[in-house]
């Protein structure tokens, strides 16, 4: 009997263009300005995009994958596990659900499980890694759908931002909140809420205080030494400092640092950190 073909699919806000642990595809989002369109795929020069946007004074927006983009990413898999950016900030989830219905109608017997991460970036990375782990355990489709949904209740996302200009310009946060982040030396620390919106927690003067706030919030939110994924937008120094502080308190924590791709770099902006973590009970 031919082996069942399973695949993990996500939109590009997961910061991944490839994944060695499972068959994987990312449906790209787009960052659009009046002068240029940036496709968030493996060919995107993120550094050039961030530099361009720093000098750009016009309007900018983002565009989620459409139904066909998702169908292309599904390929010909028998079982697809699709992870999207929070539906409260993007239409990616709704488009993925439409693609699921079309795919299953066109291919009787094939299945697509669509999961709204209620988050982005490194929390999506954790979800994708957990799916690959379940693949290796040869879990049944229905069991994976159930358990991955449960897993997301034990993960979280914190962020530290130097600027919230792009978030405000796209209606993701209020201009009043964004203005605070633009003040000299102020870092905004926040989290992805339980419903997938962005929630401000602290206004910190200086990066060190902001990193201290993240460590404190991790403990408050239930982190007890499991996995942490730190995505940074050209701020390796802060990411490394945070990693070292965490390992000083949680010796067995599994902390990985990586550079944000296009969509997360657009919203985090230069200097920003996104921190995905497991809570107790994972």
PDB file of C-alpha atoms in Angstrom:
ATOM      1  CA  UNK A   1       0.000   0.000   0.000  1.00  0.00           C
ATOM      2  CA  UNK A   2       1.296   3.474  -0.904  1.00  0.00           C
ATOM      3  CA  UNK A   3       2.262   5.564   2.120  1.00  0.00           C
ATOM      4  CA  UNK A   4      -0.087   8.351   3.180  1.00  0.00           C
ATOM      5  CA  UNK A   5       1.225  11.724   2.046  1.00  0.00           C
ATOM      6  CA  UNK A   6       1.046  14.298   4.830  1.00  0.00           C
ATOM      7  CA  UNK A   7       1.995  17.941   4.533  1.00  0.00           C
ATOM      8  CA  UNK A   8       2.292  21.010   6.761  1.00  0.00           C
ATOM      9  CA  UNK A   9       1.300  24.295   5.160  1.00  0.00           C
ATOM     10  CA  UNK A  10       1.445  27.776   6.683  1.00  0.00           C
ATOM     11  CA  UNK A  11       1.348  31.352   5.515  1.00  0.00           C
ATOM     12  CA  UNK A  12       4.685  33.150   5.411  1.00  0.00           C
ATOM     13  CA  UNK A  13       4.153  34.918   8.726  1.00  0.00           C
ATOM     14  CA  UNK A  14       5.532  31.683  10.209  1.00  0.00           C
ATOM     15  CA  UNK A  15       9.008  32.979   9.185  1.00  0.00           C
ATOM     16  CA  UNK A  16       9.815  29.671   7.468  1.00  0.00           C
ATOM     17  CA  UNK A  17      10.468  29.002   3.790  1.00  0.00           C
ATOM     18  CA  UNK A  18      11.530  25.367   4.278  1.00  0.00           C
ATOM     19  CA  UNK A  19      11.362  22.740   7.008  1.00  0.00           C
ATOM     20  CA  UNK A  20      13.562  19.654   7.088  1.00  0.00           C
ATOM     21  CA  UNK A  21      11.354  17.665   9.472  1.00  0.00           C
ATOM     22  CA  UNK A  22       8.295  17.306   7.233  1.00  0.00           C
ATOM     23  CA  UNK A  23       6.884  18.013   3.793  1.00  0.00           C
ATOM     24  CA  UNK A  24       6.212  21.752   4.050  1.00  0.00           C
ATOM     25  CA  UNK A  25       5.101  24.741   2.008  1.00  0.00           C
ATOM     26  CA  UNK A  26       4.536  28.403   2.853  1.00  0.00           C
ATOM     27  CA  UNK A  27       1.909  30.510   1.087  1.00  0.00           C
ATOM     28  CA  UNK A  28       3.425  33.998   0.767  1.00  0.00           C
ATOM     29  CA  UNK A  29       1.889  37.191   2.041  1.00  0.00           C
ATOM     30  CA  UNK A  30       2.723  40.456   0.301  1.00  0.00           C
ATOM     31  CA  UNK A  31       3.863  43.852   1.554  1.00  0.00           C
ATOM     32  CA  UNK A  32       2.653  46.577  -0.776  1.00  0.00           C
ATOM     33  CA  UNK A  33       3.718  50.211  -1.141  1.00  0.00           C
ATOM     34  CA  UNK A  34       2.929  52.821  -3.764  1.00  0.00           C
ATOM     35  CA  UNK A  35       6.251  52.120  -5.481  1.00  0.00           C
ATOM     36  CA  UNK A  36       6.960  48.436  -4.904  1.00  0.00           C
ATOM     37  CA  UNK A  37       5.445  45.074  -3.951  1.00  0.00           C
ATOM     38  CA  UNK A  38       7.408  42.658  -1.761  1.00  0.00           C
ATOM     39  CA  UNK A  39       6.492  38.970  -1.940  1.00  0.00           C
ATOM     40  CA  UNK A  40       7.334  37.203   1.320  1.00  0.00           C
ATOM     41  CA  UNK A  41       8.934  34.116  -0.176  1.00  0.00           C
ATOM     42  CA  UNK A  42      12.425  32.598  -0.203  1.00  0.00           C
ATOM     43  CA  UNK A  43      13.590  35.147  -2.778  1.00  0.00           C
ATOM     44  CA  UNK A  44      12.786  38.199  -0.651  1.00  0.00           C
ATOM     45  CA  UNK A  45      15.760  40.327   0.453  1.00  0.00           C
ATOM     46  CA  UNK A  46      14.422  41.182   3.911  1.00  0.00           C
ATOM     47  CA  UNK A  47      17.268  43.561   4.763  1.00  0.00           C
ATOM     48  CA  UNK A  48      16.660  45.568   1.591  1.00  0.00           C
ATOM     49  CA  UNK A  49      12.918  45.665   2.273  1.00  0.00           C
ATOM     50  CA  UNK A  50      13.392  46.909   5.829  1.00  0.00           C
ATOM     51  CA  UNK A  51      15.857  49.540   4.604  1.00  0.00           C
ATOM     52  CA  UNK A  52      13.485  50.657   1.832  1.00  0.00           C
ATOM     53  CA  UNK A  53      10.541  50.960   4.200  1.00  0.00           C
ATOM     54  CA  UNK A  54      12.604  52.937   6.702  1.00  0.00           C
ATOM     55  CA  UNK A  55      13.066  55.636   4.054  1.00  0.00           C
ATOM     56  CA  UNK A  56       9.563  55.357   2.602  1.00  0.00           C
ATOM     57  CA  UNK A  57       6.965  57.937   3.671  1.00  0.00           C
ATOM     58  CA  UNK A  58       3.934  56.820   1.689  1.00  0.00           C
ATOM     59  CA  UNK A  59       1.179  54.321   2.354  1.00  0.00           C
ATOM     60  CA  UNK A  60       1.868  50.620   2.817  1.00  0.00           C
ATOM     61  CA  UNK A  61      -0.318  47.581   3.347  1.00  0.00           C
ATOM     62  CA  UNK A  62      -0.222  43.799   3.413  1.00  0.00           C
ATOM     63  CA  UNK A  63      -2.082  41.187   1.402  1.00  0.00           C
ATOM     64  CA  UNK A  64      -2.813  37.641   2.578  1.00  0.00           C
ATOM     65  CA  UNK A  65      -2.635  34.481   0.447  1.00  0.00           C
ATOM     66  CA  UNK A  66      -5.747  33.972  -1.664  1.00  0.00           C
ATOM     67  CA  UNK A  67      -7.589  30.689  -2.146  1.00  0.00           C
ATOM     68  CA  UNK A  68      -5.469  29.655  -5.124  1.00  0.00           C
ATOM     69  CA  UNK A  69      -2.243  30.395  -3.221  1.00  0.00           C
ATOM     70  CA  UNK A  70      -3.395  27.971  -0.535  1.00  0.00           C
ATOM     71  CA  UNK A  71      -4.428  25.329  -3.068  1.00  0.00           C
ATOM     72  CA  UNK A  72      -1.009  25.589  -4.725  1.00  0.00           C
ATOM     73  CA  UNK A  73       0.623  25.081  -1.321  1.00  0.00           C
ATOM     74  CA  UNK A  74      -1.564  22.047  -0.544  1.00  0.00           C
ATOM     75  CA  UNK A  75      -0.132  20.322  -3.619  1.00  0.00           C
ATOM     76  CA  UNK A  76      -1.385  16.730  -3.863  1.00  0.00           C
ATOM     77  CA  UNK A  77      -1.150  15.716  -0.207  1.00  0.00           C
ATOM     78  CA  UNK A  78      -3.637  13.242   1.242  1.00  0.00           C
ATOM     79  CA  UNK A  79      -3.700  15.067   4.579  1.00  0.00           C
ATOM     80  CA  UNK A  80      -2.857  18.744   4.963  1.00  0.00           C
ATOM     81  CA  UNK A  81      -2.363  20.523   8.268  1.00  0.00           C
ATOM     82  CA  UNK A  82      -2.623  24.241   7.615  1.00  0.00           C
ATOM     83  CA  UNK A  83      -1.546  26.905  10.149  1.00  0.00           C
ATOM     84  CA  UNK A  84      -2.502  30.557   9.650  1.00  0.00           C
ATOM     85  CA  UNK A  85      -1.711  33.919  11.161  1.00  0.00           C
ATOM     86  CA  UNK A  86      -4.367  35.116  13.616  1.00  0.00           C
ATOM     87  CA  UNK A  87      -7.726  35.685  11.940  1.00  0.00           C
ATOM     88  CA  UNK A  88      -8.146  38.879  13.962  1.00  0.00           C
ATOM     89  CA  UNK A  89      -5.343  40.561  12.015  1.00  0.00           C
ATOM     90  CA  UNK A  90      -5.592  38.921   8.581  1.00  0.00           C
ATOM     91  CA  UNK A  91      -7.937  37.252   6.131  1.00  0.00           C
ATOM     92  CA  UNK A  92      -5.512  34.341   5.666  1.00  0.00           C
ATOM     93  CA  UNK A  93      -7.578  31.962   7.821  1.00  0.00           C
ATOM     94  CA  UNK A  94     -10.816  32.605   5.913  1.00  0.00           C
ATOM     95  CA  UNK A  95      -9.046  32.089   2.582  1.00  0.00           C
ATOM     96  CA  UNK A  96      -7.524  28.845   3.882  1.00  0.00           C
ATOM     97  CA  UNK A  97     -10.956  27.548   4.949  1.00  0.00           C
ATOM     98  CA  UNK A  98     -12.317  28.298   1.471  1.00  0.00           C
ATOM     99  CA  UNK A  99      -9.328  26.456  -0.032  1.00  0.00           C
ATOM    100  CA  UNK A 100      -9.946  23.485   2.281  1.00  0.00           C
ATOM    101  CA  UNK A 101     -13.553  23.205   1.098  1.00  0.00           C
ATOM    102  CA  UNK A 102     -12.510  23.400  -2.553  1.00  0.00           C
ATOM    103  CA  UNK A 103      -9.669  20.906  -2.101  1.00  0.00           C
ATOM    104  CA  UNK A 104     -11.780  18.323  -0.290  1.00  0.00           C
ATOM    105  CA  UNK A 105     -14.593  18.696  -2.850  1.00  0.00           C
ATOM    106  CA  UNK A 106     -12.179  18.196  -5.749  1.00  0.00           C
ATOM    107  CA  UNK A 107     -10.344  15.297  -4.085  1.00  0.00           C
ATOM    108  CA  UNK A 108     -12.791  13.015  -2.218  1.00  0.00           C
ATOM    109  CA  UNK A 109     -11.095  11.251   0.658  1.00  0.00           C
ATOM    110  CA  UNK A 110      -8.379  13.880   1.110  1.00  0.00           C
ATOM    111  CA  UNK A 111      -8.499  16.044   4.224  1.00  0.00           C
ATOM    112  CA  UNK A 112      -7.376  19.519   5.282  1.00  0.00           C
ATOM    113  CA  UNK A 113      -7.198  20.631   8.916  1.00  0.00           C
ATOM    114  CA  UNK A 114      -7.042  24.447   9.154  1.00  0.00           C
ATOM    115  CA  UNK A 115      -5.794  25.912  12.420  1.00  0.00           C
ATOM    116  CA  UNK A 116      -6.096  29.585  13.358  1.00  0.00           C
ATOM    117  CA  UNK A 117      -2.940  30.163  15.403  1.00  0.00           C
ATOM    118  CA  UNK A 118      -4.391  33.345  16.973  1.00  0.00           C
ATOM    119  CA  UNK A 119      -0.771  34.465  16.726  1.00  0.00           C
ATOM    120  CA  UNK A 120       2.124  34.773  14.290  1.00  0.00           C
ATOM    121  CA  UNK A 121       5.862  34.210  13.856  1.00  0.00           C
ATOM    122  CA  UNK A 122       7.566  32.117  16.533  1.00  0.00           C
ATOM    123  CA  UNK A 123       4.365  30.779  18.084  1.00  0.00           C
ATOM    124  CA  UNK A 124       3.482  29.395  14.655  1.00  0.00           C
ATOM    125  CA  UNK A 125       6.970  27.848  14.524  1.00  0.00           C
ATOM    126  CA  UNK A 126       6.198  25.956  17.743  1.00  0.00           C
ATOM    127  CA  UNK A 127       2.912  24.688  16.298  1.00  0.00           C
ATOM    128  CA  UNK A 128       4.609  23.511  13.101  1.00  0.00           C
ATOM    129  CA  UNK A 129       7.331  21.729  15.091  1.00  0.00           C
ATOM    130  CA  UNK A 130       4.667  19.995  17.205  1.00  0.00           C
ATOM    131  CA  UNK A 131       2.842  18.827  14.069  1.00  0.00           C
ATOM    132  CA  UNK A 132       6.069  17.277  12.765  1.00  0.00           C
ATOM    133  CA  UNK A 133       6.495  15.517  16.099  1.00  0.00           C
ATOM    134  CA  UNK A 134       2.990  14.056  15.779  1.00  0.00           C
ATOM    135  CA  UNK A 135       3.781  12.897  12.237  1.00  0.00           C
ATOM    136  CA  UNK A 136       6.781  10.985  13.562  1.00  0.00           C
ATOM    137  CA  UNK A 137       4.531   9.330  16.131  1.00  0.00           C
ATOM    138  CA  UNK A 138       2.201   8.184  13.309  1.00  0.00           C
ATOM    139  CA  UNK A 139      -0.823   9.682  15.014  1.00  0.00           C
ATOM    140  CA  UNK A 140      -4.153   9.480  13.196  1.00  0.00           C
ATOM    141  CA  UNK A 141      -5.532  12.543  11.384  1.00  0.00           C
ATOM    142  CA  UNK A 142      -8.390  13.201  13.808  1.00  0.00           C
ATOM    143  CA  UNK A 143      -6.101  12.784  16.810  1.00  0.00           C
ATOM    144  CA  UNK A 144      -3.614  15.285  15.367  1.00  0.00           C
ATOM    145  CA  UNK A 145      -6.374  17.843  14.720  1.00  0.00           C
ATOM    146  CA  UNK A 146      -7.586  17.490  18.294  1.00  0.00           C
ATOM    147  CA  UNK A 147      -4.198  17.489  19.989  1.00  0.00           C
ATOM    148  CA  UNK A 148      -2.717  20.376  17.992  1.00  0.00           C
ATOM    149  CA  UNK A 149      -5.715  22.487  18.935  1.00  0.00           C
ATOM    150  CA  UNK A 150      -5.100  21.618  22.588  1.00  0.00           C
ATOM    151  CA  UNK A 151      -1.396  22.397  22.210  1.00  0.00           C
ATOM    152  CA  UNK A 152      -2.109  25.954  21.070  1.00  0.00           C
ATOM    153  CA  UNK A 153      -3.827  26.593  24.393  1.00  0.00           C
ATOM    154  CA  UNK A 154      -0.437  26.017  26.025  1.00  0.00           C
ATOM    155  CA  UNK A 155       1.637  28.334  23.843  1.00  0.00           C
ATOM    156  CA  UNK A 156       1.955  32.107  23.784  1.00  0.00           C
ATOM    157  CA  UNK A 157       3.562  35.101  22.110  1.00  0.00           C
ATOM    158  CA  UNK A 158       5.260  38.149  23.608  1.00  0.00           C
ATOM    159  CA  UNK A 159       6.806  41.014  21.677  1.00  0.00           C
ATOM    160  CA  UNK A 160       9.089  44.011  22.128  1.00  0.00           C
ATOM    161  CA  UNK A 161       8.835  46.825  19.592  1.00  0.00           C
ATOM    162  CA  UNK A 162      10.842  50.003  19.064  1.00  0.00           C
ATOM    163  CA  UNK A 163       8.348  51.285  16.493  1.00  0.00           C
ATOM    164  CA  UNK A 164       4.693  50.525  15.771  1.00  0.00           C
ATOM    165  CA  UNK A 165       4.326  52.779  12.731  1.00  0.00           C
ATOM    166  CA  UNK A 166       3.415  50.011  10.286  1.00  0.00           C
ATOM    167  CA  UNK A 167       0.999  48.393  12.739  1.00  0.00           C
ATOM    168  CA  UNK A 168      -0.786  51.730  13.202  1.00  0.00           C
ATOM    169  CA  UNK A 169      -0.827  52.526   9.485  1.00  0.00           C
ATOM    170  CA  UNK A 170      -2.548  49.194   8.840  1.00  0.00           C
ATOM    171  CA  UNK A 171      -5.094  49.564  11.638  1.00  0.00           C
ATOM    172  CA  UNK A 172      -3.585  46.831  13.841  1.00  0.00           C
ATOM    173  CA  UNK A 173      -3.041  49.184  16.799  1.00  0.00           C
ATOM    174  CA  UNK A 174      -4.253  52.689  17.581  1.00  0.00           C
ATOM    175  CA  UNK A 175      -2.117  55.678  16.516  1.00  0.00           C
ATOM    176  CA  UNK A 176      -2.011  56.757  20.174  1.00  0.00           C
ATOM    177  CA  UNK A 177      -0.324  53.498  21.197  1.00  0.00           C
ATOM    178  CA  UNK A 178       2.038  53.698  18.229  1.00  0.00           C
ATOM    179  CA  UNK A 179       3.070  57.252  19.114  1.00  0.00           C
ATOM    180  CA  UNK A 180       4.342  56.059  22.502  1.00  0.00           C
ATOM    181  CA  UNK A 181       6.686  53.574  20.807  1.00  0.00           C
ATOM    182  CA  UNK A 182       8.071  56.406  18.702  1.00  0.00           C
ATOM    183  CA  UNK A 183       9.262  58.354  21.727  1.00  0.00           C
ATOM    184  CA  UNK A 184      12.995  58.323  22.350  1.00  0.00           C
ATOM    185  CA  UNK A 185      14.123  55.172  24.124  1.00  0.00           C
ATOM    186  CA  UNK A 186      10.639  53.721  24.658  1.00  0.00           C
ATOM    187  CA  UNK A 187      10.026  50.033  23.952  1.00  0.00           C
ATOM    188  CA  UNK A 188       6.509  48.630  23.953  1.00  0.00           C
ATOM    189  CA  UNK A 189       6.149  45.133  25.411  1.00  0.00           C
ATOM    190  CA  UNK A 190       2.974  43.235  24.684  1.00  0.00           C
ATOM    191  CA  UNK A 191       1.405  39.871  23.935  1.00  0.00           C
ATOM    192  CA  UNK A 192      -0.971  38.128  21.585  1.00  0.00           C
ATOM    193  CA  UNK A 193      -4.261  37.956  23.488  1.00  0.00           C
ATOM    194  CA  UNK A 194      -6.386  34.840  23.815  1.00  0.00           C
ATOM    195  CA  UNK A 195      -8.469  36.022  20.850  1.00  0.00           C
ATOM    196  CA  UNK A 196      -5.462  36.847  18.669  1.00  0.00           C
ATOM    197  CA  UNK A 197      -5.297  40.614  19.020  1.00  0.00           C
ATOM    198  CA  UNK A 198      -2.252  42.617  20.122  1.00  0.00           C
ATOM    199  CA  UNK A 199      -2.334  43.652  23.775  1.00  0.00           C
ATOM    200  CA  UNK A 200       0.064  46.231  25.219  1.00  0.00           C
ATOM    201  CA  UNK A 201       1.544  45.268  28.606  1.00  0.00           C
ATOM    202  CA  UNK A 202       4.365  47.748  29.310  1.00  0.00           C
ATOM    203  CA  UNK A 203       6.013  50.932  28.113  1.00  0.00           C
ATOM    204  CA  UNK A 204       9.673  50.559  29.045  1.00  0.00           C
ATOM    205  CA  UNK A 205      12.428  53.138  28.846  1.00  0.00           C
ATOM    206  CA  UNK A 206      15.349  51.305  27.322  1.00  0.00           C
ATOM    207  CA  UNK A 207      15.894  47.830  25.949  1.00  0.00           C
ATOM    208  CA  UNK A 208      17.177  46.237  29.158  1.00  0.00           C
ATOM    209  CA  UNK A 209      14.005  47.099  31.042  1.00  0.00           C
ATOM    210  CA  UNK A 210      11.942  45.768  28.183  1.00  0.00           C
ATOM    211  CA  UNK A 211      13.833  42.456  28.240  1.00  0.00           C
ATOM    212  CA  UNK A 212      13.354  42.268  32.012  1.00  0.00           C
ATOM    213  CA  UNK A 213       9.625  42.775  31.456  1.00  0.00           C
ATOM    214  CA  UNK A 214       9.533  39.922  28.932  1.00  0.00           C
ATOM    215  CA  UNK A 215      11.259  37.553  31.372  1.00  0.00           C
ATOM    216  CA  UNK A 216       8.785  38.506  34.102  1.00  0.00           C
ATOM    217  CA  UNK A 217       5.782  38.076  31.828  1.00  0.00           C
ATOM    218  CA  UNK A 218       6.999  34.680  30.660  1.00  0.00           C
ATOM    219  CA  UNK A 219       6.934  33.470  34.243  1.00  0.00           C
ATOM    220  CA  UNK A 220       3.518  35.032  34.882  1.00  0.00           C
ATOM    221  CA  UNK A 221       2.085  33.430  31.754  1.00  0.00           C
ATOM    222  CA  UNK A 222       3.218  29.928  32.697  1.00  0.00           C
ATOM    223  CA  UNK A 223       6.606  29.373  31.071  1.00  0.00           C
ATOM    224  CA  UNK A 224       8.508  26.796  33.096  1.00  0.00           C
ATOM    225  CA  UNK A 225      11.529  25.921  31.007  1.00  0.00           C
ATOM    226  CA  UNK A 226      10.179  24.367  27.811  1.00  0.00           C
ATOM    227  CA  UNK A 227      10.642  25.592  24.247  1.00  0.00           C
ATOM    228  CA  UNK A 228      11.169  29.233  23.310  1.00  0.00           C
ATOM    229  CA  UNK A 229      11.602  30.570  19.779  1.00  0.00           C
ATOM    230  CA  UNK A 230      12.896  34.154  19.454  1.00  0.00           C
ATOM    231  CA  UNK A 231      12.429  35.946  16.150  1.00  0.00           C
ATOM    232  CA  UNK A 232      14.254  39.252  15.732  1.00  0.00           C
ATOM    233  CA  UNK A 233      14.240  42.011  13.154  1.00  0.00           C
ATOM    234  CA  UNK A 234      17.949  42.843  12.922  1.00  0.00           C
ATOM    235  CA  UNK A 235      18.441  42.855  16.671  1.00  0.00           C
ATOM    236  CA  UNK A 236      20.548  39.765  17.368  1.00  0.00           C
ATOM    237  CA  UNK A 237      22.119  41.461  20.386  1.00  0.00           C
ATOM    238  CA  UNK A 238      18.806  41.795  22.232  1.00  0.00           C
ATOM    239  CA  UNK A 239      17.733  38.281  21.213  1.00  0.00           C
ATOM    240  CA  UNK A 240      20.998  36.843  22.542  1.00  0.00           C
ATOM    241  CA  UNK A 241      20.734  38.835  25.768  1.00  0.00           C
ATOM    242  CA  UNK A 242      17.210  37.514  26.295  1.00  0.00           C
ATOM    243  CA  UNK A 243      18.321  33.946  25.589  1.00  0.00           C
ATOM    244  CA  UNK A 244      21.141  34.208  28.146  1.00  0.00           C
ATOM    245  CA  UNK A 245      18.819  35.630  30.798  1.00  0.00           C
ATOM    246  CA  UNK A 246      16.370  32.813  30.244  1.00  0.00           C
ATOM    247  CA  UNK A 247      19.027  30.103  30.416  1.00  0.00           C
ATOM    248  CA  UNK A 248      20.326  31.595  33.645  1.00  0.00           C
ATOM    249  CA  UNK A 249      16.939  30.855  35.247  1.00  0.00           C
ATOM    250  CA  UNK A 250      15.843  27.852  33.169  1.00  0.00           C
ATOM    251  CA  UNK A 251      18.898  25.720  32.417  1.00  0.00           C
ATOM    252  CA  UNK A 252      16.972  23.122  30.408  1.00  0.00           C
ATOM    253  CA  UNK A 253      14.995  25.587  28.307  1.00  0.00           C
ATOM    254  CA  UNK A 254      15.239  24.944  24.565  1.00  0.00           C
ATOM    255  CA  UNK A 255      15.834  28.424  23.147  1.00  0.00           C
ATOM    256  CA  UNK A 256      16.340  29.066  19.440  1.00  0.00           C
ATOM    257  CA  UNK A 257      17.006  32.431  17.783  1.00  0.00           C
ATOM    258  CA  UNK A 258      16.242  33.237  14.153  1.00  0.00           C
ATOM    259  CA  UNK A 259      15.798  36.265  11.856  1.00  0.00           C
ATOM    260  CA  UNK A 260      12.245  37.306  11.005  1.00  0.00           C
ATOM    261  CA  UNK A 261      11.159  37.034   7.378  1.00  0.00           C
ATOM    262  CA  UNK A 262       9.206  39.659   5.457  1.00  0.00           C
ATOM    263  CA  UNK A 263       5.761  39.934   7.050  1.00  0.00           C
ATOM    264  CA  UNK A 264       6.996  39.759  10.640  1.00  0.00           C
ATOM    265  CA  UNK A 265       9.818  42.201   9.848  1.00  0.00           C
ATOM    266  CA  UNK A 266       7.268  44.593   8.361  1.00  0.00           C
ATOM    267  CA  UNK A 267       5.218  44.669  11.555  1.00  0.00           C
ATOM    268  CA  UNK A 268       7.994  44.181  14.138  1.00  0.00           C
ATOM    269  CA  UNK A 269      10.158  46.799  12.350  1.00  0.00           C
ATOM    270  CA  UNK A 270      13.886  47.119  12.911  1.00  0.00           C
ATOM    271  CA  UNK A 271      14.875  46.282  16.491  1.00  0.00           C
ATOM    272  CA  UNK A 272      11.741  44.296  17.282  1.00  0.00           C
ATOM    273  CA  UNK A 273      11.578  40.904  18.991  1.00  0.00           C
ATOM    274  CA  UNK A 274       8.864  38.243  18.834  1.00  0.00           C
ATOM    275  CA  UNK A 275       8.974  35.510  21.476  1.00  0.00           C
ATOM    276  CA  UNK A 276       6.993  32.287  21.109  1.00  0.00           C
ATOM    277  CA  UNK A 277       6.916  30.024  24.167  1.00  0.00           C
ATOM    278  CA  UNK A 278       5.425  26.910  25.681  1.00  0.00           C
ATOM    279  CA  UNK A 279       3.469  27.143  28.906  1.00  0.00           C
ATOM    280  CA  UNK A 280       3.248  24.563  31.663  1.00  0.00           C
ATOM    281  CA  UNK A 281       1.285  21.498  30.623  1.00  0.00           C
ATOM    282  CA  UNK A 282       2.882  20.971  27.209  1.00  0.00           C
TER     283      UNK A 282
END
